[in-house]
Amino acid sequence: MQHEDPPTGAPTPAKAWSGRFAEPADRLMQRYTASVAFDRRLAPYDIQGSLAHARMLSRCGILSAADLEAIERGMAQVADEIRAGRFEWSVAREDVHLNIEARLTELVGDAGKRLHTARSRNDQVATDIRLWLRAEIDGLLGLLRAVRERLLDLAEAHAATVMPGFTHLQVAQPVTFGHHLMAYFEMFSRDAGRLADCRRRVNLLPLGSAALAGTSFPIDRESVAAELGFDGVCENSLDAVSDRDFAIEFLAAGALAMAHVSRLSEELVLWMNPRFGFVDIADRFCTGSSIMPQKKNPDVPELMRGKTGRVYGALVALLTLVKAQPLAYNKDNQEDKEPLFDAADTLADTFTILAELLGGVTPRPERMREALSQGFATATDLADYLVRKGVPFRDAHEIVARAVREAEQAGRDLSELPLEKLRAFSSRIEADVFGLLTPEGSVALRRHTGGTAPEAVRQAIARARARL
Ligand code: ARG
C-alpha cells in the first residue's frame, strides 16, 4: 500500500473533474480535502454497493450484459488487490470511491467508466456508511451480549453475597452483590435495545438519490435495497444524501453505553482499593508502578473510564457537523467518518475487554460483610419492624435514630446491643428483632420483583436469561 505524496506545487494526475479546472491541485489542498487515508476502510462496502448498483443498471437495461460482466470481473480483482494489501491508494484520487473506480477503469476500460451512471458519490458514500455501520452494530450487539452473560454468571454465583448498598457513597442498606451486578445488566440491556432500534433507521438505502435530486434513468431502487439486505429505501433524495441522523443516534447510544461502562469501572476501581477490598482484579488487567514496588493499579478499568470521553467527543463532533448545513450534501459530511470509526472501535474494544475483565474479578464476600458491620445498614429494618408493630413511621425513625446514637457511642452495631438496651427505646421491641438486624435477615425481606433478596435476584436472573 502506498500513499502518493507529490511535492508542493507538482502537477498531479488528472482527476475525474479536472476538465473544469485550469491549475493542478496544491499538495496541502489535496491532503486537506482527501479522505482516502481513512475512508479506505469502507472499501468492501463500496465494492458491495457498486456491484449491486451495476446489476440493477443491467437489469433495467441501462448497462449492457458485457459491461456488467467486465465490471464484476474487474471488481473481483480490485477486491483481491485490496485484501492482499497490493492496492495502490492514491491521495490524488481523493477518496475510496474514486480510487476504486479509477483502478476498475484501468482494468476493464469503458465499462468501469459506465459504473457511475445514475449515481453520485453523495448517495454512494451514504450507502457505504450505512452498510458499514450496520455490520458494526451487529458486532457490538454480540459483544454486549457477552458482557451481559458474564454479568449474569457473576450475579448468579453471588445472589446471596451481602454487601453494603450505598447512597452518597455512604453505607445505606445491605444489598446482595448479585443484585448490584444486575443493575448493570439492566443498563447494558437498554444499551443493546437502543442500538437495535437505531439499526432500523440505519438499514435504509440512500442509493438512487444520486447527487441530490434523483436520476433521470429508469432505476429500480427497491431491488438494490433487497440485494444489499436493506429493509427499504430512503424516501426523499435530498434527505438521503445529507442525513447523518442515523450515525448520531448510533453515537448517542454508544456514548450512553460508555457512561455505563465508566460507572462500572469506577466501582471496580473503588472496590479494588484495599480500604474497600470488595474485589480482586486479575493481574493481567493491572499494572505496577515504575517507582513504587508495592503498587498494583487497576489500569484497565481506569482506561475504560477514560475512553468514555472519546465517544462523547464523537457524538458532539457529529451533532456540530450537521447543525448548520443547508440541504443537501455538503463536503462537511466527509468529517463524519473519523469520529464514527474511532467510536465504533472504542466501543468494540471496550466491550470485548469488559467481558474478559468480568471473568477476572474475584469478589471478597468476607470484606463486603465486614464493611456492613459499620454504618448501621439495618437501621431502616429496625424502623420498619417498629412500624409492623404499630408505631407510626416518623416515630419509629426517631426511636431508631436515638438507638443508633447510643450504639455509636458504645462502638457497636445495632445487632450487638442487648435486648434490654433496645427495649429502653421502645417496649415494642422483642427478641425476634435480631433476625432482621443481620444483613442476611435484612435482604431476605426484600422479596418483591426488583428487590435484593437472594430469591428475588435468582428470579431476575432467570428472567434475564430468558430475555437474552
Ligand atoms: N469523500 C466524500 C465524503 O466522504 C464522498 C462524497 C463526495 N461528494 C462530493 N460531492 N464531493 O463525503
XYZ file of C-alpha atoms and ligand atoms in Angstrom:
480
model
C 0.000 0.000 0.000
C 1.340 3.417 -0.912
C 0.297 6.975 -0.319
C 1.072 9.222 -3.182
C 2.576 12.386 -1.784
C 3.732 14.678 -4.593
C 5.878 17.730 -3.724
C 4.101 21.061 -3.255
C 3.078 22.603 -6.499
C 3.929 19.497 -8.524
C 1.470 18.576 -11.245
C -0.860 15.817 -10.154
C -2.643 13.151 -12.163
C -5.901 14.147 -13.767
C -8.953 13.946 -11.553
C -12.412 12.887 -12.555
C -13.440 16.541 -12.622
C -10.167 18.189 -13.707
C -11.579 19.284 -17.051
C -13.289 22.152 -15.248
C -10.021 23.390 -13.627
C -7.021 25.104 -15.191
C -4.406 24.504 -12.486
C -3.146 21.419 -10.656
C -4.202 20.982 -7.083
C -1.701 22.060 -4.494
C -0.350 19.319 -2.255
C -1.730 20.693 1.012
C -5.085 21.362 -0.581
C -5.026 17.804 -1.806
C -4.178 16.371 1.577
C -6.715 18.621 3.268
C -9.592 17.618 1.053
C -8.741 13.948 0.577
C -10.356 11.291 2.716
C -8.720 8.167 1.315
C -6.345 7.875 4.271
C -9.334 6.925 6.445
C -12.277 6.053 4.197
C -10.298 3.172 2.656
C -11.854 1.271 5.467
C -15.162 1.423 3.600
C -13.728 -0.369 0.538
C -15.508 -3.735 0.986
C -18.846 -1.955 1.368
C -18.104 0.375 -1.525
C -17.493 -2.631 -3.757
C -20.581 -4.430 -2.491
C -22.707 -1.349 -3.179
C -21.181 -0.815 -6.641
C -21.848 -4.402 -7.668
C -25.481 -4.197 -6.567
C -25.817 -0.908 -8.456
C -24.250 -2.332 -11.623
C -26.501 -5.411 -11.552
C -29.564 -3.213 -11.191
C -28.415 -0.984 -14.093
C -28.094 -4.105 -16.208
C -31.489 -5.485 -15.148
C -33.062 -2.147 -16.038
C -31.397 -2.100 -19.471
C -29.144 0.870 -18.594
C -25.919 -1.150 -18.731
C -25.094 -3.934 -21.214
C -24.548 -7.517 -20.085
C -20.977 -7.318 -21.404
C -20.254 -4.178 -19.354
C -21.704 -5.786 -16.238
C -19.566 -8.866 -16.777
C -16.448 -6.666 -17.158
C -17.334 -4.700 -14.005
C -17.852 -7.879 -11.977
C -14.576 -9.340 -13.209
C -12.641 -6.114 -12.588
C -14.165 -5.593 -9.148
C -13.177 -9.109 -8.127
C -9.584 -8.218 -8.927
C -9.805 -4.845 -7.155
C -11.162 -6.633 -4.081
C -8.313 -9.145 -4.248
C -5.704 -6.400 -4.508
C -7.165 -4.572 -1.522
C -7.378 -7.738 0.575
C -3.788 -8.654 -0.269
C -2.534 -5.138 0.503
C -1.388 -4.695 -3.100
C -3.820 -1.910 -3.992
C -2.124 1.418 -4.643
C -4.135 4.023 -2.800
C -3.667 7.492 -4.181
C -4.280 10.768 -2.358
C -4.649 12.446 -5.727
C -7.667 10.231 -6.307
C -9.186 11.776 -3.206
C -11.340 9.105 -1.669
C -12.124 5.410 -1.568
C -14.798 5.749 -4.240
C -12.621 7.429 -6.880
C -9.651 5.184 -6.080
C -11.674 2.051 -6.696
C -13.402 3.401 -9.784
C -10.096 4.530 -11.304
C -8.452 1.162 -10.734
C -11.507 -0.614 -12.136
C -11.281 1.531 -15.242
C -7.564 0.739 -15.599
C -8.516 -2.923 -15.514
C -11.643 -3.031 -17.689
C -11.729 0.232 -19.653
C -15.007 1.928 -20.590
C -17.203 -0.455 -18.580
C -15.532 0.981 -15.476
C -16.419 4.492 -16.576
C -20.069 3.461 -17.029
C -20.444 2.240 -13.435
C -21.162 5.730 -12.146
C -24.259 6.103 -14.351
C -27.318 7.121 -12.304
C -25.193 7.533 -9.187
C -23.190 10.176 -7.327
C -20.580 9.893 -4.635
C -23.137 11.563 -2.390
C -25.568 8.646 -2.388
C -22.655 6.221 -2.717
C -20.887 7.337 0.469
C -24.147 7.457 2.420
C -24.784 3.856 1.333
C -21.262 2.738 2.266
C -21.512 4.210 5.764
C -24.869 2.577 6.362
C -23.583 -0.831 5.236
C -20.501 -0.450 7.413
C -22.432 0.794 10.438
C -24.988 -1.993 10.179
C -22.187 -4.562 10.405
C -20.607 -2.688 13.320
C -23.893 -2.614 15.211
C -24.375 -6.343 14.697
C -20.883 -6.959 16.063
C -21.453 -4.667 19.039
C -24.746 -6.373 19.866
C -22.907 -9.706 20.052
C -20.246 -8.190 22.313
C -22.838 -6.567 24.577
C -24.498 -9.924 24.868
C -21.228 -11.469 26.062
C -20.856 -8.693 28.645
C -24.365 -9.400 29.916
C -23.724 -13.137 30.044
C -20.627 -12.582 32.201
C -22.659 -10.314 34.483
C -25.336 -12.994 34.836
C -22.774 -15.672 35.707
C -21.185 -13.494 38.363
C -24.566 -12.380 39.722
C -25.761 -15.956 39.943
C -22.694 -17.026 41.900
C -23.230 -14.112 44.280
C -27.011 -13.921 44.512
C -26.747 -14.346 48.295
C -23.478 -12.486 48.955
C -24.260 -9.467 51.122
C -22.529 -6.126 50.729
C -23.304 -2.556 51.729
C -25.508 -0.681 49.293
C -24.519 2.977 49.134
C -26.228 6.305 48.695
C -23.992 9.393 48.646
C -21.193 6.789 48.817
C -22.146 6.256 52.480
C -23.315 2.861 53.716
C -27.093 2.846 53.285
C -28.662 -0.625 53.436
C -27.493 -4.178 52.839
C -27.875 -5.456 49.301
C -26.671 -8.564 47.583
C -23.692 -8.378 45.242
C -25.743 -10.234 42.647
C -28.400 -7.538 42.828
C -25.780 -4.836 42.405
C -24.391 -6.546 39.291
C -27.882 -6.979 37.867
C -28.270 -3.190 37.919
C -25.531 -3.116 35.257
C -27.242 -5.921 33.373
C -30.271 -3.629 33.069
C -28.148 -0.723 31.827
C -26.412 -2.811 29.172
C -29.735 -4.319 28.107
C -31.102 -0.844 27.458
C -27.924 -0.063 25.500
C -28.478 -3.117 23.328
C -32.097 -2.071 22.834
C -31.053 1.399 21.714
C -28.524 0.001 19.224
C -31.094 -2.413 17.814
C -33.598 0.423 17.486
C -31.060 2.657 15.768
C -30.216 -0.195 13.368
C -33.747 0.038 11.916
C -33.071 3.605 10.793
C -29.551 2.760 9.601
C -30.849 -0.043 7.431
C -32.425 2.002 4.613
C -30.918 2.552 1.159
C -29.899 6.069 0.020
C -28.590 4.887 -3.373
C -30.669 6.169 -6.275
C -30.813 9.667 -4.810
C -27.758 10.467 -6.930
C -26.273 13.920 -6.197
C -29.461 15.241 -4.575
C -32.379 15.236 -6.997
C -32.570 11.595 -8.019
C -31.739 10.435 -11.523
C -33.271 10.629 -14.985
C -32.561 6.922 -15.592
C -35.289 4.306 -15.045
C -33.683 2.700 -11.983
C -35.121 0.147 -9.563
C -34.043 1.154 -6.061
C -36.110 -1.486 -4.282
C -34.212 -4.328 -5.926
C -30.874 -2.796 -4.881
C -32.193 -2.480 -1.334
C -33.225 -6.135 -1.362
C -29.859 -7.300 -2.722
C -27.976 -5.340 -0.057
C -30.223 -6.527 2.767
C -31.775 -3.127 3.464
C -35.284 -3.037 4.900
C -36.317 -0.380 2.383
C -35.226 2.795 0.613
C -34.793 6.332 1.935
C -37.914 8.228 0.870
C -36.505 11.634 -0.028
C -33.434 12.130 -2.205
C -32.407 15.436 -0.586
C -32.655 13.931 2.874
C -30.993 10.665 1.826
C -27.714 12.278 0.710
C -27.456 14.712 3.602
C -28.891 12.739 6.525
C -26.460 11.593 9.209
C -29.077 11.262 11.958
C -28.579 7.508 11.976
C -24.883 7.992 12.769
C -25.684 10.479 15.518
C -28.184 8.071 17.032
C -25.545 5.377 16.993
C -23.067 7.659 18.749
C -25.667 8.719 21.312
C -26.398 5.078 22.105
C -22.653 4.420 22.224
C -21.998 7.414 24.479
C -24.591 6.205 26.952
C -23.191 2.677 26.870
C -19.764 4.122 27.653
C -21.271 6.068 30.556
C -22.410 2.727 31.951
C -19.014 1.135 31.368
C -17.452 4.110 33.105
C -19.706 3.811 36.156
C -18.884 0.132 36.497
C -15.195 0.886 36.011
C -15.304 3.484 38.744
C -16.871 0.971 41.115
C -14.236 -1.625 40.283
C -11.507 0.917 40.995
C -13.100 1.729 44.353
C -13.764 -1.907 45.227
C -10.187 -2.886 44.482
C -8.841 -0.202 46.792
C -7.737 -2.016 49.988
C -9.976 0.254 52.089
C -12.911 -1.418 50.359
C -11.219 -4.643 49.356
C -14.504 -5.927 47.890
C -12.856 -7.471 44.847
C -9.555 -8.578 43.474
C -8.804 -7.912 39.833
C -6.612 -10.414 37.994
C -3.044 -9.238 37.445
C -3.446 -9.266 33.684
C -5.799 -6.259 33.921
C -3.488 -4.303 36.217
C -0.028 -2.817 36.033
C 2.657 -1.911 38.518
C 4.460 1.343 39.102
C 7.950 2.074 37.838
C 8.865 3.691 41.162
C 6.607 2.226 43.868
C 7.298 -1.505 44.083
C 4.164 -2.298 46.108
C 1.689 -0.924 43.556
C -0.955 -2.839 41.644
C -3.055 -0.389 39.696
C -6.433 -1.117 38.054
C -5.322 0.312 34.698
C -7.900 -1.396 32.541
C -10.976 -0.065 34.379
C -9.314 3.347 34.556
C -8.717 3.348 30.807
C -12.274 2.258 30.093
C -13.436 5.171 32.212
C -11.056 7.455 30.323
C -12.035 6.267 26.850
C -15.623 7.291 27.510
C -14.609 10.832 26.554
C -13.723 9.769 23.017
C -17.206 8.549 22.300
C -18.801 11.636 23.858
C -16.441 13.679 21.666
C -17.541 11.831 18.534
C -21.181 12.490 19.361
C -20.587 16.208 19.828
C -18.484 16.304 16.649
C -21.295 14.893 14.512
C -24.007 16.994 16.118
C -21.880 20.042 15.367
C -21.198 18.815 11.839
C -24.847 18.788 10.829
C -26.154 21.733 12.789
C -25.898 24.468 10.172
C -25.760 22.543 6.930
C -28.166 23.677 4.262
C -29.681 20.912 2.133
C -28.441 18.795 0.545
C -24.938 17.241 0.556
C -22.001 19.357 1.755
C -18.371 18.385 1.987
C -18.589 18.883 5.761
C -20.040 15.390 5.835
C -16.680 13.899 4.956
C -15.749 14.719 8.559
C -18.282 12.202 9.843
C -16.032 9.210 9.295
C -13.069 9.534 11.651
C -15.177 10.149 14.780
C -17.538 7.355 13.758
C -14.736 4.868 13.132
C -12.977 5.804 16.346
C -16.147 5.490 18.385
C -17.077 2.117 16.871
C -13.550 0.790 17.504
C -13.529 2.137 21.048
C -16.889 0.524 21.767
C -15.873 -2.832 20.287
C -12.565 -2.947 22.159
C -14.145 -1.788 25.392
C -16.994 -4.320 25.327
C -14.565 -7.113 24.432
C -12.230 -6.241 27.284
C -15.066 -5.641 29.734
C -16.418 -9.158 29.137
C -12.943 -10.567 29.796
C -12.381 -8.318 32.784
C -15.576 -9.539 34.429
C -14.135 -13.039 34.228
C -11.075 -11.752 36.095
C -12.955 -10.195 39.013
C -12.799 -12.185 42.248
C -15.294 -10.958 44.853
C -14.262 -10.968 48.544
C -17.527 -11.708 50.387
C -15.843 -11.566 53.813
C -14.679 -7.987 53.155
C -18.112 -6.954 51.939
C -19.709 -8.388 55.060
C -17.127 -6.723 57.286
C -17.980 -3.364 55.720
C -21.583 -3.989 56.752
C -20.628 -4.098 60.421
C -20.027 -0.339 60.212
C -22.589 2.236 59.185
C -25.766 0.830 60.787
C -27.003 -0.572 57.497
C -30.007 -2.254 59.146
C -31.361 0.866 60.883
C -34.185 1.088 58.335
C -35.056 -2.549 59.052
C -35.474 -1.726 62.748
C -37.738 1.205 61.872
C -39.815 -0.997 59.522
C -40.031 -3.587 62.348
C -41.497 -0.974 64.701
C -43.970 0.096 62.012
C -45.142 -3.510 61.706
C -45.678 -3.418 65.494
C -47.948 -0.395 65.145
C -45.528 2.543 65.626
C -46.066 5.375 63.070
C -43.070 5.543 60.691
C -41.930 9.051 61.729
C -41.864 7.995 65.397
C -40.064 4.774 64.505
C -37.462 6.809 62.601
C -36.862 8.945 65.702
C -36.612 5.937 68.030
C -34.072 4.210 65.785
C -32.038 7.392 65.384
C -31.644 7.523 69.166
C -30.710 3.834 69.287
C -28.080 4.427 66.566
C -26.583 7.298 68.570
C -26.285 5.062 71.638
C -24.799 2.184 69.641
C -22.309 4.542 68.027
C -21.179 5.817 71.423
C -20.791 2.230 72.602
C -18.816 1.406 69.456
C -21.257 -1.359 68.477
C -23.656 -2.291 65.720
C -27.401 -2.224 66.423
C -27.492 -6.023 66.415
C -24.841 -6.021 69.151
C -26.942 -4.039 71.640
C -28.579 -6.285 74.257
C -32.366 -6.624 74.111
C -32.859 -4.602 77.354
C -30.932 -1.708 75.838
C -33.080 -1.778 72.706
C -36.270 -2.048 74.745
C -35.303 1.156 76.556
C -36.041 2.922 73.229
C -39.303 1.091 72.597
C -41.074 -1.569 74.607
C -42.457 -2.996 71.342
C -39.020 -4.425 70.518
C -38.804 -8.149 71.231
C -36.273 -10.937 70.767
C -37.488 -11.635 67.192
C -35.861 -8.347 66.128
C -32.390 -9.848 65.905
C -33.278 -11.978 62.874
C -33.627 -8.877 60.740
C -30.825 -6.802 62.207
C -28.334 -9.014 60.348
C -27.545 -8.241 56.698
C -28.931 -11.628 55.631
C -32.166 -11.009 57.543
C -32.443 -7.555 56.030
C -32.045 -8.592 52.404
C -34.235 -11.680 52.802
C -37.263 -9.462 53.472
C -36.967 -7.675 50.135
C -38.501 -10.444 48.104
C -40.637 -8.479 45.656
C -39.850 -8.090 41.956
C -36.839 -5.799 41.675
C -35.798 -6.465 45.291
C -32.415 -7.541 46.617
C -33.370 -10.827 48.356
C -31.347 -13.789 47.021
C -34.557 -15.414 45.867
C -35.694 -12.258 44.028
C -32.254 -11.905 42.432
C -32.341 -15.521 41.225
C -35.755 -14.907 39.676
C -34.447 -11.741 37.998
C -31.519 -13.724 36.609
C -33.854 -16.408 35.257
C -35.993 -13.761 33.517
C -32.834 -12.111 32.173
C -31.553 -15.387 30.744
C -34.875 -15.902 29.000
C -34.647 -12.385 27.550
C -31.100 -12.879 26.232
N -15.389 11.610 0.334
C -16.691 12.200 0.287
C -17.354 12.087 1.677
O -16.852 11.389 2.466
C -17.535 11.490 -0.726
C -18.637 12.336 -1.280
C -18.043 13.438 -2.083
N -19.042 14.171 -2.791
C -18.781 15.334 -3.360
N -19.732 15.919 -3.956
N -17.593 15.903 -3.234
O -18.360 12.703 1.927
